[in-house]
mmCIF file of C-alpha atoms and ligand atoms in Angstrom:
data_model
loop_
_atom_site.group_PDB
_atom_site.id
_atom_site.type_symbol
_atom_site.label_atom_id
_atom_site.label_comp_id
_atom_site.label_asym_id
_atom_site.label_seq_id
_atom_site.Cartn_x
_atom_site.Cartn_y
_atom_site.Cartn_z
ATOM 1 C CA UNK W 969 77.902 98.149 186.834
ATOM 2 C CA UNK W 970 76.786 96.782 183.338
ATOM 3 C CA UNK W 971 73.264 97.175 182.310
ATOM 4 C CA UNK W 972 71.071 93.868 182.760
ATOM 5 C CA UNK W 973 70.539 91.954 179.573
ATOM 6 C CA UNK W 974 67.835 92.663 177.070
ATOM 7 C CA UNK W 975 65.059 90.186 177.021
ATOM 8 C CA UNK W 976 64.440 88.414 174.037
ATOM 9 C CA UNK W 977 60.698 88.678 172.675
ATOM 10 C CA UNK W 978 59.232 85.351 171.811
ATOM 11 C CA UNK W 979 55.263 86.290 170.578
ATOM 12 C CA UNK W 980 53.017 84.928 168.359
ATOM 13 C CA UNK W 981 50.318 86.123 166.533
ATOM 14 C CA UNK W 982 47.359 84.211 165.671
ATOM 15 C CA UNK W 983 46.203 85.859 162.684
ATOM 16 C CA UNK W 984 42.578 85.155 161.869
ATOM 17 C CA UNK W 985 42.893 81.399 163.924
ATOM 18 C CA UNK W 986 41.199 80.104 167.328
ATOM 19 C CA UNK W 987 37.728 80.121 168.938
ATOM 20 C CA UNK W 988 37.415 81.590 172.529
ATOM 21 C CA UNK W 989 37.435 77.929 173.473
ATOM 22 C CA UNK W 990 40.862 77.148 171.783
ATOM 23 C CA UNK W 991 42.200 81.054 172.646
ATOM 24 C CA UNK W 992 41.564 80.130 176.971
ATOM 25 C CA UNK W 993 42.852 77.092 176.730
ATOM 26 C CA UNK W 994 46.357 78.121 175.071
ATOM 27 C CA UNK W 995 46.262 80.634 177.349
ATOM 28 C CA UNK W 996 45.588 78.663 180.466
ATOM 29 C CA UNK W 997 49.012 76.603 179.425
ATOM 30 C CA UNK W 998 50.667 80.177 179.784
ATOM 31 C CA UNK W 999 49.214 81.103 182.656
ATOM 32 C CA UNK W 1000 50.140 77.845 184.511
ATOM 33 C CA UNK W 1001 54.011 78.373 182.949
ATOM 34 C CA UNK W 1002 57.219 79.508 184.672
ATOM 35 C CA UNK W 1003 58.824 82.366 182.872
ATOM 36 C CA UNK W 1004 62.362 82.279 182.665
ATOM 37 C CA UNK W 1005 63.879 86.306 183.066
ATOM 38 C CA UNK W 1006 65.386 86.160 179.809
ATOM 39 C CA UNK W 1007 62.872 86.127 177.575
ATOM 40 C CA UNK W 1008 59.311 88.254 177.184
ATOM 41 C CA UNK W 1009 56.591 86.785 175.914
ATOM 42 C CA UNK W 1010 53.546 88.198 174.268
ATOM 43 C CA UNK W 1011 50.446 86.508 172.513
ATOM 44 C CA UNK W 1012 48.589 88.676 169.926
ATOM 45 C CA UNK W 1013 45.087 87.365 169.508
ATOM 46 C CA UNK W 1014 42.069 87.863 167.442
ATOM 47 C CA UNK W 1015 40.119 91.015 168.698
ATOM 48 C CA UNK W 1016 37.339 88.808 169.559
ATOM 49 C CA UNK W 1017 40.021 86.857 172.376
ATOM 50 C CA UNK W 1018 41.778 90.015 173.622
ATOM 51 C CA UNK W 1019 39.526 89.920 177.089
ATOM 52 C CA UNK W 1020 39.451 86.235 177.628
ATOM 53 C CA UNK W 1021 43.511 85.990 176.431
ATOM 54 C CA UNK W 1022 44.170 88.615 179.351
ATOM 55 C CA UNK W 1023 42.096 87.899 182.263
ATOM 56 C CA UNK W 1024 43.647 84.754 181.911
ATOM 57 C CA UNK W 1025 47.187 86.208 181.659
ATOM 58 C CA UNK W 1026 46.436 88.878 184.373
ATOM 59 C CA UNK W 1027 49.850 88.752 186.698
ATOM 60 C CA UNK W 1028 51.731 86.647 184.582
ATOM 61 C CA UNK W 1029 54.775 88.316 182.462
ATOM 62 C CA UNK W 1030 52.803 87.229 179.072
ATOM 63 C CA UNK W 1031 52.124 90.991 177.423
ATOM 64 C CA UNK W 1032 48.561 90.695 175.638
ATOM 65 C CA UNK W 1033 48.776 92.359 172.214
ATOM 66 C CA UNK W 1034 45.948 93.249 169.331
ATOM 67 C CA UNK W 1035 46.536 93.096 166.011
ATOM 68 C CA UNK W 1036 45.469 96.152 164.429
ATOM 69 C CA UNK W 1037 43.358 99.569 165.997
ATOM 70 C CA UNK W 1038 41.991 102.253 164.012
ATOM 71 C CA UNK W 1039 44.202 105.502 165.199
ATOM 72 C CA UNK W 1040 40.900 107.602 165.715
ATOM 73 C CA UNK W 1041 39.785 106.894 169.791
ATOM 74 C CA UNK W 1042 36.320 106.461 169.106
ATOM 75 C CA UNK W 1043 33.676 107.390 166.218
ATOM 76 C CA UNK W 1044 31.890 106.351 163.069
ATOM 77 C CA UNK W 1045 34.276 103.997 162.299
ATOM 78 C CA UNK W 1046 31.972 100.735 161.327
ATOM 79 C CA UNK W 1047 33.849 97.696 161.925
ATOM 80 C CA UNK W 1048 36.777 98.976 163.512
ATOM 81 C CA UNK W 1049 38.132 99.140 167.205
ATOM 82 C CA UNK W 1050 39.964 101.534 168.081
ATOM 83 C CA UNK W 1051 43.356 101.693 170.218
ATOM 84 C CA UNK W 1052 41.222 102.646 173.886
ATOM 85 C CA UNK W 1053 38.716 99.811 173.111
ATOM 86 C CA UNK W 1054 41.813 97.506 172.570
ATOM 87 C CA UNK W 1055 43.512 98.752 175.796
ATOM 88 C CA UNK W 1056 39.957 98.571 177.630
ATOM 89 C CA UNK W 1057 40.119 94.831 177.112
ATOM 90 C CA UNK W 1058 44.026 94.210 178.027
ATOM 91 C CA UNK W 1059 45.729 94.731 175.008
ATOM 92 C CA UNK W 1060 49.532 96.053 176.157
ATOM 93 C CA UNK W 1061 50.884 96.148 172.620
ATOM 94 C CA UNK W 1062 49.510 97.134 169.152
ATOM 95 C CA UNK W 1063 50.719 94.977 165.921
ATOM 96 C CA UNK W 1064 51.033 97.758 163.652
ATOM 97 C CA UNK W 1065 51.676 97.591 159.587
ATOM 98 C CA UNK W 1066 51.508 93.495 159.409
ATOM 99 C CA UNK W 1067 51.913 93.250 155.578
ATOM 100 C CA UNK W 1068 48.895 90.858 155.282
ATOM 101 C CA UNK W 1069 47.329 94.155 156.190
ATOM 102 C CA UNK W 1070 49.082 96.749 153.970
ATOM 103 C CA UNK W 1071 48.504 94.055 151.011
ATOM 104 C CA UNK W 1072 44.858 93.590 151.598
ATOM 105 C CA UNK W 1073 43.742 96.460 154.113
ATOM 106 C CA UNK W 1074 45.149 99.547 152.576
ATOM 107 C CA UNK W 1075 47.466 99.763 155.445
ATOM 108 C CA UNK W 1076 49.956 102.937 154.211
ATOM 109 C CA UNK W 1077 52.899 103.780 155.599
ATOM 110 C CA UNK W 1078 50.676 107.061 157.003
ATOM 111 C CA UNK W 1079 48.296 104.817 158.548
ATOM 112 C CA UNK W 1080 51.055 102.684 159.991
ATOM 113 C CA UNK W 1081 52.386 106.810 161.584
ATOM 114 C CA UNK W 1082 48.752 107.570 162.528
ATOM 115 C CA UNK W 1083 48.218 104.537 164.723
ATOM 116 C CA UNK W 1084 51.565 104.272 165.925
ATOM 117 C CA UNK W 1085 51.312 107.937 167.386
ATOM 118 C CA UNK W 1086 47.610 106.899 168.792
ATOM 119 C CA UNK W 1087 49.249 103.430 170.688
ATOM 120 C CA UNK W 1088 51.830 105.826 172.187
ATOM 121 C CA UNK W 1089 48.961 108.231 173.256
ATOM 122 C CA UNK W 1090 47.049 105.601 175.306
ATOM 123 C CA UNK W 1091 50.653 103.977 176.592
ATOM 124 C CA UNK W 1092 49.927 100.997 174.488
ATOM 125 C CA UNK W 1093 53.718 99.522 173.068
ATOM 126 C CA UNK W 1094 53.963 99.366 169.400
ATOM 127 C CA UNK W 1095 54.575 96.546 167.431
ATOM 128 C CA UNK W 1096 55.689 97.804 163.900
ATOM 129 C CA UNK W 1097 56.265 94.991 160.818
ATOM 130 C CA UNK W 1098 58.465 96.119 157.645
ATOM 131 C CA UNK W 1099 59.891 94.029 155.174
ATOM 132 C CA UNK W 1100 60.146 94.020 151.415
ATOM 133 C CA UNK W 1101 58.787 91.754 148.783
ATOM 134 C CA UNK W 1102 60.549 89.654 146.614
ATOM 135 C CA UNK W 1103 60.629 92.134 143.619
ATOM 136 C CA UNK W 1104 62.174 94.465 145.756
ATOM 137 C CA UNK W 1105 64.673 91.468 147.239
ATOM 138 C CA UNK W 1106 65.253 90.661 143.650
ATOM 139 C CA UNK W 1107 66.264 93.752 143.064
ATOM 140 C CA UNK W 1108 68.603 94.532 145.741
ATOM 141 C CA UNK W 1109 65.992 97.215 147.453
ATOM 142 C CA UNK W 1110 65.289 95.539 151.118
ATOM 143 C CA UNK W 1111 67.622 97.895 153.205
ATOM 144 C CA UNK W 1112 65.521 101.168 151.119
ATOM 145 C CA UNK W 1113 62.340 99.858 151.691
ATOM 146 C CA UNK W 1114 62.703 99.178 155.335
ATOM 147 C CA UNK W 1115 64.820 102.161 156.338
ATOM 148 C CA UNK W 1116 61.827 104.036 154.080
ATOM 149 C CA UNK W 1117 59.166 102.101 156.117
ATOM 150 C CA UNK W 1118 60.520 102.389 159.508
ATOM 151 C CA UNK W 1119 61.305 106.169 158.758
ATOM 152 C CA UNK W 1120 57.586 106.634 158.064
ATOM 153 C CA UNK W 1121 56.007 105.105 160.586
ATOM 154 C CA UNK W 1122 58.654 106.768 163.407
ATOM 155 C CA UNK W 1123 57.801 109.875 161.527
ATOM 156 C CA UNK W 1124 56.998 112.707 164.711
ATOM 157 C CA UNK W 1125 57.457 110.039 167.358
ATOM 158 C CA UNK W 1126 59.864 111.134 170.480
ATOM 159 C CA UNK W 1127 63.588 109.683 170.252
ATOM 160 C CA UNK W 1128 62.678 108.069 173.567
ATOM 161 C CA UNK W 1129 58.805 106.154 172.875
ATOM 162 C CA UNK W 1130 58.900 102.931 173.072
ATOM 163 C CA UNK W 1131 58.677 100.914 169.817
ATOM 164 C CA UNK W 1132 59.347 97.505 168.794
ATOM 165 C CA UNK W 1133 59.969 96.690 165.667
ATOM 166 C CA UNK W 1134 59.786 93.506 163.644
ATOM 167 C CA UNK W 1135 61.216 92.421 160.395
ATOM 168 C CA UNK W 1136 59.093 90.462 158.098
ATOM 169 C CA UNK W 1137 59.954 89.872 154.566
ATOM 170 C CA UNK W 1138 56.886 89.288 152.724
ATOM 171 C CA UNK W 1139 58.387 86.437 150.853
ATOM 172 C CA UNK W 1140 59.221 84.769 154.072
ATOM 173 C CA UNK W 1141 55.697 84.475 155.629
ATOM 174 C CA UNK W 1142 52.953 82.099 155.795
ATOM 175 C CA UNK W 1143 52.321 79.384 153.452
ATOM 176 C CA UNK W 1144 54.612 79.494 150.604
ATOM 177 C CA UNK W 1145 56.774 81.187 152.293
ATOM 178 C CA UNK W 1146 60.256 80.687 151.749
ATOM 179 C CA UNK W 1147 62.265 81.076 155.304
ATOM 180 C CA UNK W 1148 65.033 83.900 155.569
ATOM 181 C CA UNK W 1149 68.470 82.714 156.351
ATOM 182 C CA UNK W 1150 70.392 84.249 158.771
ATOM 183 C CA UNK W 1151 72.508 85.972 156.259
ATOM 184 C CA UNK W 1152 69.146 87.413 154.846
ATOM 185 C CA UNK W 1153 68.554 88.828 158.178
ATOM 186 C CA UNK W 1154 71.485 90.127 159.322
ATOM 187 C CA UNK W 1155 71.735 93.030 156.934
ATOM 188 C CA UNK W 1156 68.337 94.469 157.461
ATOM 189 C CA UNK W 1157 68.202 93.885 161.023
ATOM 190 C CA UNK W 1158 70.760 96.445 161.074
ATOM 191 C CA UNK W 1159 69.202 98.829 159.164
ATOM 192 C CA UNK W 1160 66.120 98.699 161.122
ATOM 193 C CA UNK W 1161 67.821 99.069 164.185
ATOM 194 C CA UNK W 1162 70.242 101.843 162.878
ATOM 195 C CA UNK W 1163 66.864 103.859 161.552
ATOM 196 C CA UNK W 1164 64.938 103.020 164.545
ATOM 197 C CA UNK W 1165 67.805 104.094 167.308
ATOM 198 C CA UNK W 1166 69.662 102.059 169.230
ATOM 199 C CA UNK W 1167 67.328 101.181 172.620
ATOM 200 C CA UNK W 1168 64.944 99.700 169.904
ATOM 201 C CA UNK W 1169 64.626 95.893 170.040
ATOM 202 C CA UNK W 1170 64.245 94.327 165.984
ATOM 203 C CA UNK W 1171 62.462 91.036 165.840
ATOM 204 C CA UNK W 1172 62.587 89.278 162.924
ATOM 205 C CA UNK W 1173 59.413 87.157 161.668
ATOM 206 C CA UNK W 1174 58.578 84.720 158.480
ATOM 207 C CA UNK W 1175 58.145 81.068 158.406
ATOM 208 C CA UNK W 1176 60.102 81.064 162.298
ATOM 209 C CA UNK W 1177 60.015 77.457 163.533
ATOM 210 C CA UNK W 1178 61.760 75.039 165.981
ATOM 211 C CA UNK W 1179 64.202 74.091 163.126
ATOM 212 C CA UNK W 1180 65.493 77.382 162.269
ATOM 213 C CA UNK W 1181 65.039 79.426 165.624
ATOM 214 C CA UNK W 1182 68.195 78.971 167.143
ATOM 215 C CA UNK W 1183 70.435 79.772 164.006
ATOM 216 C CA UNK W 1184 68.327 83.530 163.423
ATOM 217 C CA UNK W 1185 68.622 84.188 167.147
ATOM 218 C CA UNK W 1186 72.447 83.777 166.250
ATOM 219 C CA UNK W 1187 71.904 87.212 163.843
ATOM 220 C CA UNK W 1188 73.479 90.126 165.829
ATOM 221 C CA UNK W 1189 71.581 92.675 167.454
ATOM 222 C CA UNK W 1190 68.468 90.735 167.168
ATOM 223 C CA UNK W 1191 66.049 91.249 169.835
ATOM 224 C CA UNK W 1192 63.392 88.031 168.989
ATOM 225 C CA UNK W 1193 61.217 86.054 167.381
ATOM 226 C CA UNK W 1194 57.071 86.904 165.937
ATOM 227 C CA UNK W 1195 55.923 83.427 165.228
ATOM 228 C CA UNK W 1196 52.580 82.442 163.046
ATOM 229 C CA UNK W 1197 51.994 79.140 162.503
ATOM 230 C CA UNK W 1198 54.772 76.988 164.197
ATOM 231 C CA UNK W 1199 53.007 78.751 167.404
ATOM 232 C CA UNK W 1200 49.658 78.568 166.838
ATOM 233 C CA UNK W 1201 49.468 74.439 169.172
ATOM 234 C CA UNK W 1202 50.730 76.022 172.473
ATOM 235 C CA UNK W 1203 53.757 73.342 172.615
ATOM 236 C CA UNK W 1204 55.278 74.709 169.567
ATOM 237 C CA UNK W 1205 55.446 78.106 171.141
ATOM 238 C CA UNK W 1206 56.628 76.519 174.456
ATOM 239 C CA UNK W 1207 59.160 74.860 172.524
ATOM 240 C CA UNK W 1208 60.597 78.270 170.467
ATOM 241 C CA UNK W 1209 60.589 79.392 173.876
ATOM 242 C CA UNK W 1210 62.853 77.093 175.265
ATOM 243 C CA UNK W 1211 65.348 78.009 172.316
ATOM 244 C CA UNK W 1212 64.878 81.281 173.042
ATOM 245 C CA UNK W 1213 66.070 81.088 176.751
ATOM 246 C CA UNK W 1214 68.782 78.903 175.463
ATOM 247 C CA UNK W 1215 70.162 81.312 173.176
ATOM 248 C CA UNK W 1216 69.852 83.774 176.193
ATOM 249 C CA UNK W 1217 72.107 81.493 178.129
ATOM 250 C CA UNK W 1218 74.592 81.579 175.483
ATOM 251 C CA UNK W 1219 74.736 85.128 175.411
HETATM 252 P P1 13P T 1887 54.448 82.610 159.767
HETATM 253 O O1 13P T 1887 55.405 82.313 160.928
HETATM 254 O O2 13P T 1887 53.246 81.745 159.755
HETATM 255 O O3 13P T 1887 55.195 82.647 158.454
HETATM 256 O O4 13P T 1887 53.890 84.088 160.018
HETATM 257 C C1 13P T 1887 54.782 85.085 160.421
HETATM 258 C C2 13P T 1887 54.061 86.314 160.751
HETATM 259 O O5 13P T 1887 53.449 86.933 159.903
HETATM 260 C C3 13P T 1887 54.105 86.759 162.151
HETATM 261 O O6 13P T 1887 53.461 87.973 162.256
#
């Protein structure tokens, strides 16, 4: 008998967006949606939506995700929370290594080891972003800098721990961001997945949207889509979605 097909992640994260207000009320749409097998979904809010986000999600098949954790469990940590207090609230995956945060929060490729290690402690998934910038595209150095980054941050972790992985080329994301082609993809997906081992699933994130979703689901091996802004109104989520079990069906 051959092995069910993978599901393909669809999430979104919502970055530094959405009052409580607007967080329930995306994720009442969720809640009241019927999930087709082939795809998993997952929402990442801001820390201050994690408990709302999942009491609201509680029974559906929408994972609830944060979007950082410190990787000590508790302590003098001022403005931090840590992977336990994430859990605590219904977080069921960890965003780990976003590059917003390794440009502007110190995030190494240590830290990125330390707090993967501490998800996997408290049976939280991992959610781990790579990608290179566009010196290093310009210079031919994306498959060394992921396989580097991915190598790090899998550093000590067992063969068989759950980790997702996502590829996210700096240059691709947010505004001014110039979308990857599927040939841009392809290449580095491989990497990733040939560093990370092969039961890994490799999404690939940067400027995703309803235009060019179906063509980087194409790339092989891929296991999804992390969507920022083309998510962010709960329609254009839906709607990736939709392309996303379409894909599946073509499969
Ligand atoms: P955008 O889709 O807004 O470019 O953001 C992608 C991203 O960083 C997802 O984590």
């Amino acid at each position: 008998m051959s092995e069910p097909a993978a599901p393909i992640w669809v999430g979104t994260s919502w970055k530094m967006t959405k009052t409580l207000a607007e967080a329930r009320a995306f994720a009442d749409v969720l809640a009241a949606t019927s999930w087709d097998p082939t795809v998993q979904p997952f929402v990442i809010p801001p820390a201050t939506a994690i408990a709302a986000v999942a009491e609201r999600l509680a029974g559906s098949p929408v994972l609830v995700g944060a979007q950082d954790a410190h990787w000590e469990d508790a302590g003098a940590w001022t403005g931090e929370v840590s992977v336990p207090q994430v859990a605590d609230a219904g977080a069921r995956l960890l965003e780990i290594g976003h590059s917003e945060r390794r440009a502007h929060f110190a995030e190494t490729d240590e830290r990125v080891n330390l707090k993967v290690r501490a998800a996997l402690r408290h049976g939280v998934l991992p959610l781990v972003c790579v990608g290179e910038d566009a010196r290093q595209r310009e210079a031919g150095e994306q498959l060394a800098t992921v396989t580097a980054q991915v190598r790090a941050a899998l550093h000590g972790v067992p063969d068989d721990a759950a980790v997702l992985l996502a590829y996210e080329p700096v240059w691709a994301i947010g505004e001014g961001g110039t979308p990857a082609t599927p040939d841009d993809v392809a290449p580095v997906v491989e990497a990733i997945a040939h560093e990370a081992g092969p039961r890994r699933a490799v999404l690939y994130g940067g400027s995703v949207s309803l235009d060019n979703a179906a063509a980087l689901l194409e790339v092989p091996g891929i296991g999804g889509l992390f969507v920022g802004r083309a998510a962010w109104q709960v329609e254009g989520y839906l709607a990736i979605v939709e392309t996303a079990v379409e894909s599946a069906r073509r499969r």
